Amino acid sequence: VLEGVSFDLRRADPGAIIEVAVASDVGTISSRIGEVVTRYNALLDTIEEVTAFGGETGPSGVLIGDATIRALQSRVRDALGVGTAETSALGISSTETGRLEFESGTFVTRLTDEPEATAAAVTGENGLITRLRAQVQAYSGSEGLITARTEGLDARIDDIAEARLDLEERLVRVERRLVDQFSALDALVAQLNTTGSFLTQQLDNLPGFRLGDSRR
């Protein structure tokens, strides 16, 4: 009957006149915009945690210096239009720490006074939610950038694991070779000591000759 509106008829009442009022649920819409802001701030907390620099003594984040996570932060921020007049008119502002704040009163006033313009700014073809959804889809999902980055990191981990095994095998071979060389050297030194002792004994047995004796 009405485009975009469906009815769930639970019982038949022929001839009865039913009045249906259609109105914007301002409170719910405002709450959902506030939830977007809350989740954005949570995203920033996570990004800061995984990219933190721990200095000389503290632990650093596992994705410190990772370009993908920084690009995600930048593109989501741009999608939300942080710092623009359009976003400010919706009651969304940025703090000194980069977090967002949402003033529901400003949003409700704008939605009440300019419902069509507000709807376009939020869910229109180039609206806030539309832009944000596009970025989320680009990064998430089975073919998203995060998945590709994860697969790349997993491949590097596998390569590192194989390289460690190869290194361990080379170290074992080097250790074995050094042990063999040391054993051979030790046997040679023992043989030379035996030969030296034999020569010393033979020289000591020569008439009129003693090693260490100054007389010749």
JSON list of C-alpha atoms in Angstrom, two decimals:
[
{"chain": "A", "resi": 1, "resn": "VAL", "atom": "CA", "xyz": [0.00, 0.00, 0.00]},
{"chain": "A", "resi": 2, "resn": "LEU", "atom": "CA", "xyz": [2.77, 2.40, 0.97]},
{"chain": "A", "resi": 3, "resn": "GLU", "atom": "CA", "xyz": [6.18, 2.22, -0.63]},
{"chain": "A", "resi": 4, "resn": "GLY", "atom": "CA", "xyz": [8.71, 0.95, 1.84]},
{"chain": "A", "resi": 5, "resn": "VAL", "atom": "CA", "xyz": [6.07, -0.04, 4.39]},
{"chain": "A", "resi": 6, "resn": "SER", "atom": "CA", "xyz": [4.79, -3.58, 4.97]},
{"chain": "A", "resi": 7, "resn": "PHE", "atom": "CA", "xyz": [1.88, -4.78, 7.09]},
{"chain": "A", "resi": 8, "resn": "ASP", "atom": "CA", "xyz": [1.65, -7.99, 9.08]},
{"chain": "A", "resi": 9, "resn": "LEU", "atom": "CA", "xyz": [-2.07, -8.85, 9.16]},
{"chain": "A", "resi": 10, "resn": "ARG", "atom": "CA", "xyz": [-2.80, -11.01, 12.19]},
{"chain": "A", "resi": 11, "resn": "ARG", "atom": "CA", "xyz": [-6.61, -11.36, 11.82]},
{"chain": "A", "resi": 12, "resn": "ALA", "atom": "CA", "xyz": [-9.39, -10.51, 9.40]},
{"chain": "A", "resi": 13, "resn": "ASP", "atom": "CA", "xyz": [-11.91, -7.80, 10.26]},
{"chain": "A", "resi": 14, "resn": "PRO", "atom": "CA", "xyz": [-13.95, -7.04, 7.14]},
{"chain": "A", "resi": 15, "resn": "GLY", "atom": "CA", "xyz": [-15.40, -3.56, 6.99]},
{"chain": "A", "resi": 16, "resn": "ALA", "atom": "CA", "xyz": [-13.34, -2.21, 9.89]},
{"chain": "A", "resi": 17, "resn": "ILE", "atom": "CA", "xyz": [-11.43, 1.01, 9.30]},
{"chain": "A", "resi": 18, "resn": "ILE", "atom": "CA", "xyz": [-7.89, 0.94, 10.60]},
{"chain": "A", "resi": 19, "resn": "GLU", "atom": "CA", "xyz": [-5.90, 4.11, 10.98]},
{"chain": "A", "resi": 20, "resn": "VAL", "atom": "CA", "xyz": [-2.11, 3.83, 10.56]},
{"chain": "A", "resi": 21, "resn": "ALA", "atom": "CA", "xyz": [0.17, 6.69, 11.60]},
{"chain": "A", "resi": 22, "resn": "VAL", "atom": "CA", "xyz": [3.66, 6.79, 10.14]},
{"chain": "A", "resi": 23, "resn": "ALA", "atom": "CA", "xyz": [6.23, 8.94, 11.97]},
{"chain": "A", "resi": 24, "resn": "SER", "atom": "CA", "xyz": [9.98, 9.03, 12.42]},
{"chain": "A", "resi": 25, "resn": "ASP", "atom": "CA", "xyz": [11.31, 7.30, 15.51]},
{"chain": "A", "resi": 26, "resn": "VAL", "atom": "CA", "xyz": [13.61, 10.16, 16.38]},
{"chain": "A", "resi": 27, "resn": "GLY", "atom": "CA", "xyz": [14.89, 8.60, 19.59]},
{"chain": "A", "resi": 28, "resn": "THR", "atom": "CA", "xyz": [15.91, 5.33, 17.92]},
{"chain": "A", "resi": 29, "resn": "ILE", "atom": "CA", "xyz": [17.60, 7.10, 15.02]},
{"chain": "A", "resi": 30, "resn": "SER", "atom": "CA", "xyz": [19.53, 9.32, 17.42]},
{"chain": "A", "resi": 31, "resn": "SER", "atom": "CA", "xyz": [20.59, 6.31, 19.49]},
{"chain": "A", "resi": 32, "resn": "ARG", "atom": "CA", "xyz": [21.94, 4.54, 16.43]},
{"chain": "A", "resi": 33, "resn": "ILE", "atom": "CA", "xyz": [24.00, 7.55, 15.39]},
{"chain": "A", "resi": 34, "resn": "GLY", "atom": "CA", "xyz": [25.35, 7.67, 18.93]},
{"chain": "A", "resi": 35, "resn": "GLU", "atom": "CA", "xyz": [26.23, 3.96, 18.65]},
{"chain": "A", "resi": 36, "resn": "VAL", "atom": "CA", "xyz": [28.20, 4.68, 15.49]},
{"chain": "A", "resi": 37, "resn": "VAL", "atom": "CA", "xyz": [30.21, 7.28, 17.41]},
{"chain": "A", "resi": 38, "resn": "THR", "atom": "CA", "xyz": [30.76, 4.87, 20.31]},
{"chain": "A", "resi": 39, "resn": "ARG", "atom": "CA", "xyz": [32.01, 2.12, 18.01]},
{"chain": "A", "resi": 40, "resn": "TYR", "atom": "CA", "xyz": [34.32, 4.54, 16.21]},
{"chain": "A", "resi": 41, "resn": "ASN", "atom": "CA", "xyz": [35.90, 5.51, 19.53]},
{"chain": "A", "resi": 42, "resn": "ALA", "atom": "CA", "xyz": [36.26, 1.81, 20.40]},
{"chain": "A", "resi": 43, "resn": "LEU", "atom": "CA", "xyz": [37.97, 1.27, 17.05]},
{"chain": "A", "resi": 44, "resn": "LEU", "atom": "CA", "xyz": [40.47, 4.03, 17.87]},
{"chain": "A", "resi": 45, "resn": "ASP", "atom": "CA", "xyz": [41.17, 2.40, 21.25]},
{"chain": "A", "resi": 46, "resn": "THR", "atom": "CA", "xyz": [41.91, -0.91, 19.54]},
{"chain": "A", "resi": 47, "resn": "ILE", "atom": "CA", "xyz": [44.11, 0.71, 16.89]},
{"chain": "A", "resi": 48, "resn": "GLU", "atom": "CA", "xyz": [46.11, 2.57, 19.52]},
{"chain": "A", "resi": 49, "resn": "GLU", "atom": "CA", "xyz": [46.57, -0.66, 21.49]},
{"chain": "A", "resi": 50, "resn": "VAL", "atom": "CA", "xyz": [47.84, -2.75, 18.59]},
{"chain": "A", "resi": 51, "resn": "THR", "atom": "CA", "xyz": [50.08, 0.02, 17.17]},
{"chain": "A", "resi": 52, "resn": "ALA", "atom": "CA", "xyz": [51.44, 1.39, 20.45]},
{"chain": "A", "resi": 53, "resn": "PHE", "atom": "CA", "xyz": [55.17, 2.06, 20.81]},
{"chain": "A", "resi": 54, "resn": "GLY", "atom": "CA", "xyz": [56.46, 0.70, 24.08]},
{"chain": "A", "resi": 55, "resn": "GLY", "atom": "CA", "xyz": [59.81, 2.50, 24.08]},
{"chain": "A", "resi": 56, "resn": "GLU", "atom": "CA", "xyz": [62.99, 0.85, 25.29]},
{"chain": "A", "resi": 57, "resn": "THR", "atom": "CA", "xyz": [61.39, -1.09, 28.14]},
{"chain": "A", "resi": 58, "resn": "GLY", "atom": "CA", "xyz": [57.64, -1.40, 27.52]},
{"chain": "A", "resi": 59, "resn": "PRO", "atom": "CA", "xyz": [55.95, -3.80, 25.09]},
{"chain": "A", "resi": 60, "resn": "SER", "atom": "CA", "xyz": [54.92, -2.47, 21.69]},
{"chain": "A", "resi": 61, "resn": "GLY", "atom": "CA", "xyz": [51.74, -3.30, 19.80]},
{"chain": "A", "resi": 62, "resn": "VAL", "atom": "CA", "xyz": [51.70, -6.29, 17.50]},
{"chain": "A", "resi": 63, "resn": "LEU", "atom": "CA", "xyz": [50.82, -4.10, 14.49]},
{"chain": "A", "resi": 64, "resn": "ILE", "atom": "CA", "xyz": [53.13, -1.18, 15.19]},
{"chain": "A", "resi": 65, "resn": "GLY", "atom": "CA", "xyz": [54.03, 0.54, 11.94]},
{"chain": "A", "resi": 66, "resn": "ASP", "atom": "CA", "xyz": [51.45, -1.45, 9.96]},
{"chain": "A", "resi": 67, "resn": "ALA", "atom": "CA", "xyz": [50.20, 0.62, 7.01]},
{"chain": "A", "resi": 68, "resn": "THR", "atom": "CA", "xyz": [46.89, -1.22, 6.62]},
{"chain": "A", "resi": 69, "resn": "ILE", "atom": "CA", "xyz": [45.61, -0.39, 10.10]},
{"chain": "A", "resi": 70, "resn": "ARG", "atom": "CA", "xyz": [46.61, 3.26, 9.74]},
{"chain": "A", "resi": 71, "resn": "ALA", "atom": "CA", "xyz": [44.90, 3.50, 6.37]},
{"chain": "A", "resi": 72, "resn": "LEU", "atom": "CA", "xyz": [41.76, 1.99, 7.91]},
{"chain": "A", "resi": 73, "resn": "GLN", "atom": "CA", "xyz": [41.73, 4.65, 10.61]},
{"chain": "A", "resi": 74, "resn": "SER", "atom": "CA", "xyz": [42.18, 7.45, 8.09]},
{"chain": "A", "resi": 75, "resn": "ARG", "atom": "CA", "xyz": [39.55, 6.20, 5.67]},
{"chain": "A", "resi": 76, "resn": "VAL", "atom": "CA", "xyz": [36.92, 5.60, 8.35]},
{"chain": "A", "resi": 77, "resn": "ARG", "atom": "CA", "xyz": [37.56, 9.07, 9.72]},
{"chain": "A", "resi": 78, "resn": "ASP", "atom": "CA", "xyz": [37.14, 10.54, 6.25]},
{"chain": "A", "resi": 79, "resn": "ALA", "atom": "CA", "xyz": [33.98, 8.51, 5.70]},
{"chain": "A", "resi": 80, "resn": "LEU", "atom": "CA", "xyz": [32.47, 9.99, 8.86]},
{"chain": "A", "resi": 81, "resn": "GLY", "atom": "CA", "xyz": [33.44, 13.46, 7.68]},
{"chain": "A", "resi": 82, "resn": "VAL", "atom": "CA", "xyz": [35.09, 14.28, 10.99]},
{"chain": "A", "resi": 83, "resn": "GLY", "atom": "CA", "xyz": [35.67, 17.99, 11.36]},
{"chain": "A", "resi": 84, "resn": "THR", "atom": "CA", "xyz": [33.37, 18.99, 8.48]},
{"chain": "A", "resi": 85, "resn": "ALA", "atom": "CA", "xyz": [30.41, 21.33, 8.74]},
{"chain": "A", "resi": 86, "resn": "GLU", "atom": "CA", "xyz": [28.08, 18.57, 7.60]},
{"chain": "A", "resi": 87, "resn": "THR", "atom": "CA", "xyz": [29.07, 16.26, 10.46]},
{"chain": "A", "resi": 88, "resn": "SER", "atom": "CA", "xyz": [29.00, 19.08, 12.99]},
{"chain": "A", "resi": 89, "resn": "ALA", "atom": "CA", "xyz": [25.44, 19.87, 11.95]},
{"chain": "A", "resi": 90, "resn": "LEU", "atom": "CA", "xyz": [24.53, 16.29, 12.87]},
{"chain": "A", "resi": 91, "resn": "GLY", "atom": "CA", "xyz": [25.88, 16.82, 16.39]},
{"chain": "A", "resi": 92, "resn": "ILE", "atom": "CA", "xyz": [29.17, 14.96, 15.85]},
{"chain": "A", "resi": 93, "resn": "SER", "atom": "CA", "xyz": [32.38, 16.70, 16.90]},
{"chain": "A", "resi": 94, "resn": "SER", "atom": "CA", "xyz": [36.00, 15.70, 17.48]},
{"chain": "A", "resi": 95, "resn": "THR", "atom": "CA", "xyz": [37.96, 16.01, 20.72]},
{"chain": "A", "resi": 96, "resn": "GLU", "atom": "CA", "xyz": [41.66, 16.80, 21.16]},
{"chain": "A", "resi": 97, "resn": "THR", "atom": "CA", "xyz": [42.43, 13.08, 21.42]},
{"chain": "A", "resi": 98, "resn": "GLY", "atom": "CA", "xyz": [40.72, 12.34, 18.10]},
{"chain": "A", "resi": 99, "resn": "ARG", "atom": "CA", "xyz": [37.70, 10.75, 19.73]},
{"chain": "A", "resi": 100, "resn": "LEU", "atom": "CA", "xyz": [34.20, 11.72, 18.67]},
{"chain": "A", "resi": 101, "resn": "GLU", "atom": "CA", "xyz": [31.41, 13.18, 20.77]},
{"chain": "A", "resi": 102, "resn": "PHE", "atom": "CA", "xyz": [27.73, 13.07, 19.88]},
{"chain": "A", "resi": 103, "resn": "GLU", "atom": "CA", "xyz": [25.23, 15.71, 20.93]},
{"chain": "A", "resi": 104, "resn": "SER", "atom": "CA", "xyz": [21.86, 14.04, 20.50]},
{"chain": "A", "resi": 105, "resn": "GLY", "atom": "CA", "xyz": [19.96, 17.29, 21.04]},
{"chain": "A", "resi": 106, "resn": "THR", "atom": "CA", "xyz": [21.63, 18.89, 18.02]},
{"chain": "A", "resi": 107, "resn": "PHE", "atom": "CA", "xyz": [20.86, 15.85, 15.90]},
{"chain": "A", "resi": 108, "resn": "VAL", "atom": "CA", "xyz": [17.20, 15.65, 16.99]},
{"chain": "A", "resi": 109, "resn": "THR", "atom": "CA", "xyz": [16.71, 19.36, 16.28]},
{"chain": "A", "resi": 110, "resn": "ARG", "atom": "CA", "xyz": [18.23, 19.00, 12.81]},
{"chain": "A", "resi": 111, "resn": "LEU", "atom": "CA", "xyz": [16.15, 15.89, 12.08]},
{"chain": "A", "resi": 112, "resn": "THR", "atom": "CA", "xyz": [12.95, 17.59, 13.26]},
{"chain": "A", "resi": 113, "resn": "ASP", "atom": "CA", "xyz": [13.55, 20.83, 11.37]},
{"chain": "A", "resi": 114, "resn": "GLU", "atom": "CA", "xyz": [15.06, 19.36, 8.20]},
{"chain": "A", "resi": 115, "resn": "PRO", "atom": "CA", "xyz": [14.09, 15.67, 7.98]},
{"chain": "A", "resi": 116, "resn": "GLU", "atom": "CA", "xyz": [14.81, 15.22, 4.28]},
{"chain": "A", "resi": 117, "resn": "ALA", "atom": "CA", "xyz": [18.18, 16.98, 4.38]},
{"chain": "A", "resi": 118, "resn": "THR", "atom": "CA", "xyz": [19.16, 15.08, 7.52]},
{"chain": "A", "resi": 119, "resn": "ALA", "atom": "CA", "xyz": [18.15, 11.74, 6.01]},
{"chain": "A", "resi": 120, "resn": "ALA", "atom": "CA", "xyz": [20.21, 12.53, 2.91]},
{"chain": "A", "resi": 121, "resn": "ALA", "atom": "CA", "xyz": [23.21, 13.49, 5.06]},
{"chain": "A", "resi": 122, "resn": "VAL", "atom": "CA", "xyz": [22.99, 10.23, 6.99]},
{"chain": "A", "resi": 123, "resn": "THR", "atom": "CA", "xyz": [21.73, 7.54, 4.62]},
{"chain": "A", "resi": 124, "resn": "GLY", "atom": "CA", "xyz": [21.67, 9.26, 1.23]},
{"chain": "A", "resi": 125, "resn": "GLU", "atom": "CA", "xyz": [23.72, 8.25, -1.80]},
{"chain": "A", "resi": 126, "resn": "ASN", "atom": "CA", "xyz": [26.73, 10.05, -0.37]},
{"chain": "A", "resi": 127, "resn": "GLY", "atom": "CA", "xyz": [25.58, 10.08, 3.23]},
{"chain": "A", "resi": 128, "resn": "LEU", "atom": "CA", "xyz": [27.61, 9.35, 6.32]},
{"chain": "A", "resi": 129, "resn": "ILE", "atom": "CA", "xyz": [26.37, 5.78, 6.79]},
{"chain": "A", "resi": 130, "resn": "THR", "atom": "CA", "xyz": [26.66, 5.02, 3.07]},
{"chain": "A", "resi": 131, "resn": "ARG", "atom": "CA", "xyz": [30.28, 6.16, 2.98]},
{"chain": "A", "resi": 132, "resn": "LEU", "atom": "CA", "xyz": [31.07, 4.29, 6.18]},
{"chain": "A", "resi": 133, "resn": "ARG", "atom": "CA", "xyz": [29.47, 1.07, 4.90]},
{"chain": "A", "resi": 134, "resn": "ALA", "atom": "CA", "xyz": [31.58, 1.26, 1.73]},
{"chain": "A", "resi": 135, "resn": "GLN", "atom": "CA", "xyz": [34.78, 1.47, 3.77]},
{"chain": "A", "resi": 136, "resn": "VAL", "atom": "CA", "xyz": [33.72, -1.35, 6.09]},
{"chain": "A", "resi": 137, "resn": "GLN", "atom": "CA", "xyz": [32.98, -3.58, 3.12]},
{"chain": "A", "resi": 138, "resn": "ALA", "atom": "CA", "xyz": [36.35, -2.71, 1.55]},
{"chain": "A", "resi": 139, "resn": "TYR", "atom": "CA", "xyz": [38.21, -3.79, 4.67]},
{"chain": "A", "resi": 140, "resn": "SER", "atom": "CA", "xyz": [36.08, -6.62, 6.05]},
{"chain": "A", "resi": 141, "resn": "GLY", "atom": "CA", "xyz": [34.71, -9.75, 4.45]},
{"chain": "A", "resi": 142, "resn": "SER", "atom": "CA", "xyz": [36.39, -12.67, 2.76]},
{"chain": "A", "resi": 143, "resn": "GLU", "atom": "CA", "xyz": [38.04, -10.48, 0.13]},
{"chain": "A", "resi": 144, "resn": "GLY", "atom": "CA", "xyz": [38.59, -7.37, 2.24]},
{"chain": "A", "resi": 145, "resn": "LEU", "atom": "CA", "xyz": [41.91, -5.67, 2.84]},
{"chain": "A", "resi": 146, "resn": "ILE", "atom": "CA", "xyz": [42.11, -6.97, 6.41]},
{"chain": "A", "resi": 147, "resn": "THR", "atom": "CA", "xyz": [41.68, -10.54, 5.22]},
{"chain": "A", "resi": 148, "resn": "ALA", "atom": "CA", "xyz": [44.34, -10.04, 2.56]},
{"chain": "A", "resi": 149, "resn": "ARG", "atom": "CA", "xyz": [46.69, -8.50, 5.12]},
{"chain": "A", "resi": 150, "resn": "THR", "atom": "CA", "xyz": [46.02, -11.34, 7.56]},
{"chain": "A", "resi": 151, "resn": "GLU", "atom": "CA", "xyz": [46.79, -13.93, 4.91]},
{"chain": "A", "resi": 152, "resn": "GLY", "atom": "CA", "xyz": [49.99, -12.08, 4.05]},
{"chain": "A", "resi": 153, "resn": "LEU", "atom": "CA", "xyz": [51.08, -12.03, 7.69]},
{"chain": "A", "resi": 154, "resn": "ASP", "atom": "CA", "xyz": [50.23, -15.72, 8.10]},
{"chain": "A", "resi": 155, "resn": "ALA", "atom": "CA", "xyz": [52.36, -16.48, 5.04]},
{"chain": "A", "resi": 156, "resn": "ARG", "atom": "CA", "xyz": [55.26, -14.52, 6.55]},
{"chain": "A", "resi": 157, "resn": "ILE", "atom": "CA", "xyz": [54.88, -16.42, 9.82]},
{"chain": "A", "resi": 158, "resn": "ASP", "atom": "CA", "xyz": [55.05, -19.71, 7.93]},
{"chain": "A", "resi": 159, "resn": "ASP", "atom": "CA", "xyz": [58.14, -18.50, 6.05]},
{"chain": "A", "resi": 160, "resn": "ILE", "atom": "CA", "xyz": [59.79, -17.45, 9.30]},
{"chain": "A", "resi": 161, "resn": "ALA", "atom": "CA", "xyz": [58.98, -20.82, 10.89]},
{"chain": "A", "resi": 162, "resn": "GLU", "atom": "CA", "xyz": [60.55, -22.64, 7.94]},
{"chain": "A", "resi": 163, "resn": "ALA", "atom": "CA", "xyz": [63.57, -20.33, 8.05]},
{"chain": "A", "resi": 164, "resn": "ARG", "atom": "CA", "xyz": [64.00, -21.08, 11.76]},
{"chain": "A", "resi": 165, "resn": "LEU", "atom": "CA", "xyz": [63.93, -24.81, 11.09]},
{"chain": "A", "resi": 166, "resn": "ASP", "atom": "CA", "xyz": [66.52, -24.39, 8.32]},
{"chain": "A", "resi": 167, "resn": "LEU", "atom": "CA", "xyz": [68.68, -22.31, 10.64]},
{"chain": "A", "resi": 168, "resn": "GLU", "atom": "CA", "xyz": [68.44, -24.90, 13.39]},
{"chain": "A", "resi": 169, "resn": "GLU", "atom": "CA", "xyz": [69.49, -27.63, 10.95]},
{"chain": "A", "resi": 170, "resn": "ARG", "atom": "CA", "xyz": [72.43, -25.54, 9.75]},
{"chain": "A", "resi": 171, "resn": "LEU", "atom": "CA", "xyz": [73.48, -24.88, 13.34]},
{"chain": "A", "resi": 172, "resn": "VAL", "atom": "CA", "xyz": [73.37, -28.60, 14.07]},
{"chain": "A", "resi": 173, "resn": "ARG", "atom": "CA", "xyz": [75.55, -29.29, 11.03]},
{"chain": "A", "resi": 174, "resn": "VAL", "atom": "CA", "xyz": [77.98, -26.53, 11.99]},
{"chain": "A", "resi": 175, "resn": "GLU", "atom": "CA", "xyz": [78.14, -27.83, 15.56]},
{"chain": "A", "resi": 176, "resn": "ARG", "atom": "CA", "xyz": [78.79, -31.36, 14.34]},
{"chain": "A", "resi": 177, "resn": "ARG", "atom": "CA", "xyz": [81.53, -30.15, 11.99]},
{"chain": "A", "resi": 178, "resn": "LEU", "atom": "CA", "xyz": [83.21, -28.11, 14.74]},
{"chain": "A", "resi": 179, "resn": "VAL", "atom": "CA", "xyz": [83.06, -31.05, 17.13]},
{"chain": "A", "resi": 180, "resn": "ASP", "atom": "CA", "xyz": [84.66, -33.29, 14.51]},
{"chain": "A", "resi": 181, "resn": "GLN", "atom": "CA", "xyz": [87.34, -30.70, 13.80]},
{"chain": "A", "resi": 182, "resn": "PHE", "atom": "CA", "xyz": [88.02, -30.21, 17.49]},
{"chain": "A", "resi": 183, "resn": "SER", "atom": "CA", "xyz": [88.23, -33.95, 18.04]},
{"chain": "A", "resi": 184, "resn": "ALA", "atom": "CA", "xyz": [90.65, -34.28, 15.13]},
{"chain": "A", "resi": 185, "resn": "LEU", "atom": "CA", "xyz": [92.69, -31.36, 16.43]},
{"chain": "A", "resi": 186, "resn": "ASP", "atom": "CA", "xyz": [92.72, -32.81, 19.92]},
{"chain": "A", "resi": 187, "resn": "ALA", "atom": "CA", "xyz": [93.92, -36.16, 18.54]},
{"chain": "A", "resi": 188, "resn": "LEU", "atom": "CA", "xyz": [96.62, -34.37, 16.52]},
{"chain": "A", "resi": 189, "resn": "VAL", "atom": "CA", "xyz": [97.81, -32.44, 19.57]},
{"chain": "A", "resi": 190, "resn": "ALA", "atom": "CA", "xyz": [97.92, -35.67, 21.58]},
{"chain": "A", "resi": 191, "resn": "GLN", "atom": "CA", "xyz": [99.91, -37.32, 18.78]},
{"chain": "A", "resi": 192, "resn": "LEU", "atom": "CA", "xyz": [102.33, -34.39, 18.62]},
{"chain": "A", "resi": 193, "resn": "ASN", "atom": "CA", "xyz": [102.77, -34.47, 22.39]},
{"chain": "A", "resi": 194, "resn": "THR", "atom": "CA", "xyz": [103.55, -38.18, 22.18]},
{"chain": "A", "resi": 195, "resn": "THR", "atom": "CA", "xyz": [106.00, -37.58, 19.36]},
{"chain": "A", "resi": 196, "resn": "GLY", "atom": "CA", "xyz": [107.57, -34.70, 21.27]},
{"chain": "A", "resi": 197, "resn": "SER", "atom": "CA", "xyz": [107.99, -36.80, 24.37]},
{"chain": "A", "resi": 198, "resn": "PHE", "atom": "CA", "xyz": [109.54, -39.59, 22.32]},
{"chain": "A", "resi": 199, "resn": "LEU", "atom": "CA", "xyz": [111.99, -37.20, 20.65]},
{"chain": "A", "resi": 200, "resn": "THR", "atom": "CA", "xyz": [112.90, -35.67, 23.99]},
{"chain": "A", "resi": 201, "resn": "GLN", "atom": "CA", "xyz": [113.57, -39.11, 25.42]},
{"chain": "A", "resi": 202, "resn": "GLN", "atom": "CA", "xyz": [115.71, -40.08, 22.45]},
{"chain": "A", "resi": 203, "resn": "LEU", "atom": "CA", "xyz": [117.73, -36.88, 22.64]},
{"chain": "A", "resi": 204, "resn": "ASP", "atom": "CA", "xyz": [118.24, -37.31, 26.35]},
{"chain": "A", "resi": 205, "resn": "ASN", "atom": "CA", "xyz": [119.70, -40.73, 25.64]},
{"chain": "A", "resi": 206, "resn": "LEU", "atom": "CA", "xyz": [122.37, -39.32, 23.32]},
{"chain": "A", "resi": 207, "resn": "PRO", "atom": "CA", "xyz": [125.84, -39.27, 24.95]},
{"chain": "A", "resi": 208, "resn": "GLY", "atom": "CA", "xyz": [126.80, -35.81, 26.22]},
{"chain": "A", "resi": 209, "resn": "PHE", "atom": "CA", "xyz": [123.47, -34.18, 25.26]},
{"chain": "A", "resi": 210, "resn": "ARG", "atom": "CA", "xyz": [120.71, -33.16, 27.55]},
{"chain": "A", "resi": 211, "resn": "LEU", "atom": "CA", "xyz": [117.83, -30.88, 26.66]},
{"chain": "A", "resi": 212, "resn": "GLY", "atom": "CA", "xyz": [117.98, -27.84, 28.82]},
{"chain": "A", "resi": 213, "resn": "ASP", "atom": "CA", "xyz": [121.73, -28.35, 29.51]},
{"chain": "A", "resi": 214, "resn": "SER", "atom": "CA", "xyz": [123.81, -25.33, 28.45]},
{"chain": "A", "resi": 215, "resn": "ARG", "atom": "CA", "xyz": [126.80, -27.54, 27.79]},
{"chain": "A", "resi": 216, "resn": "ARG", "atom": "CA", "xyz": [127.12, -28.93, 24.24]}
]
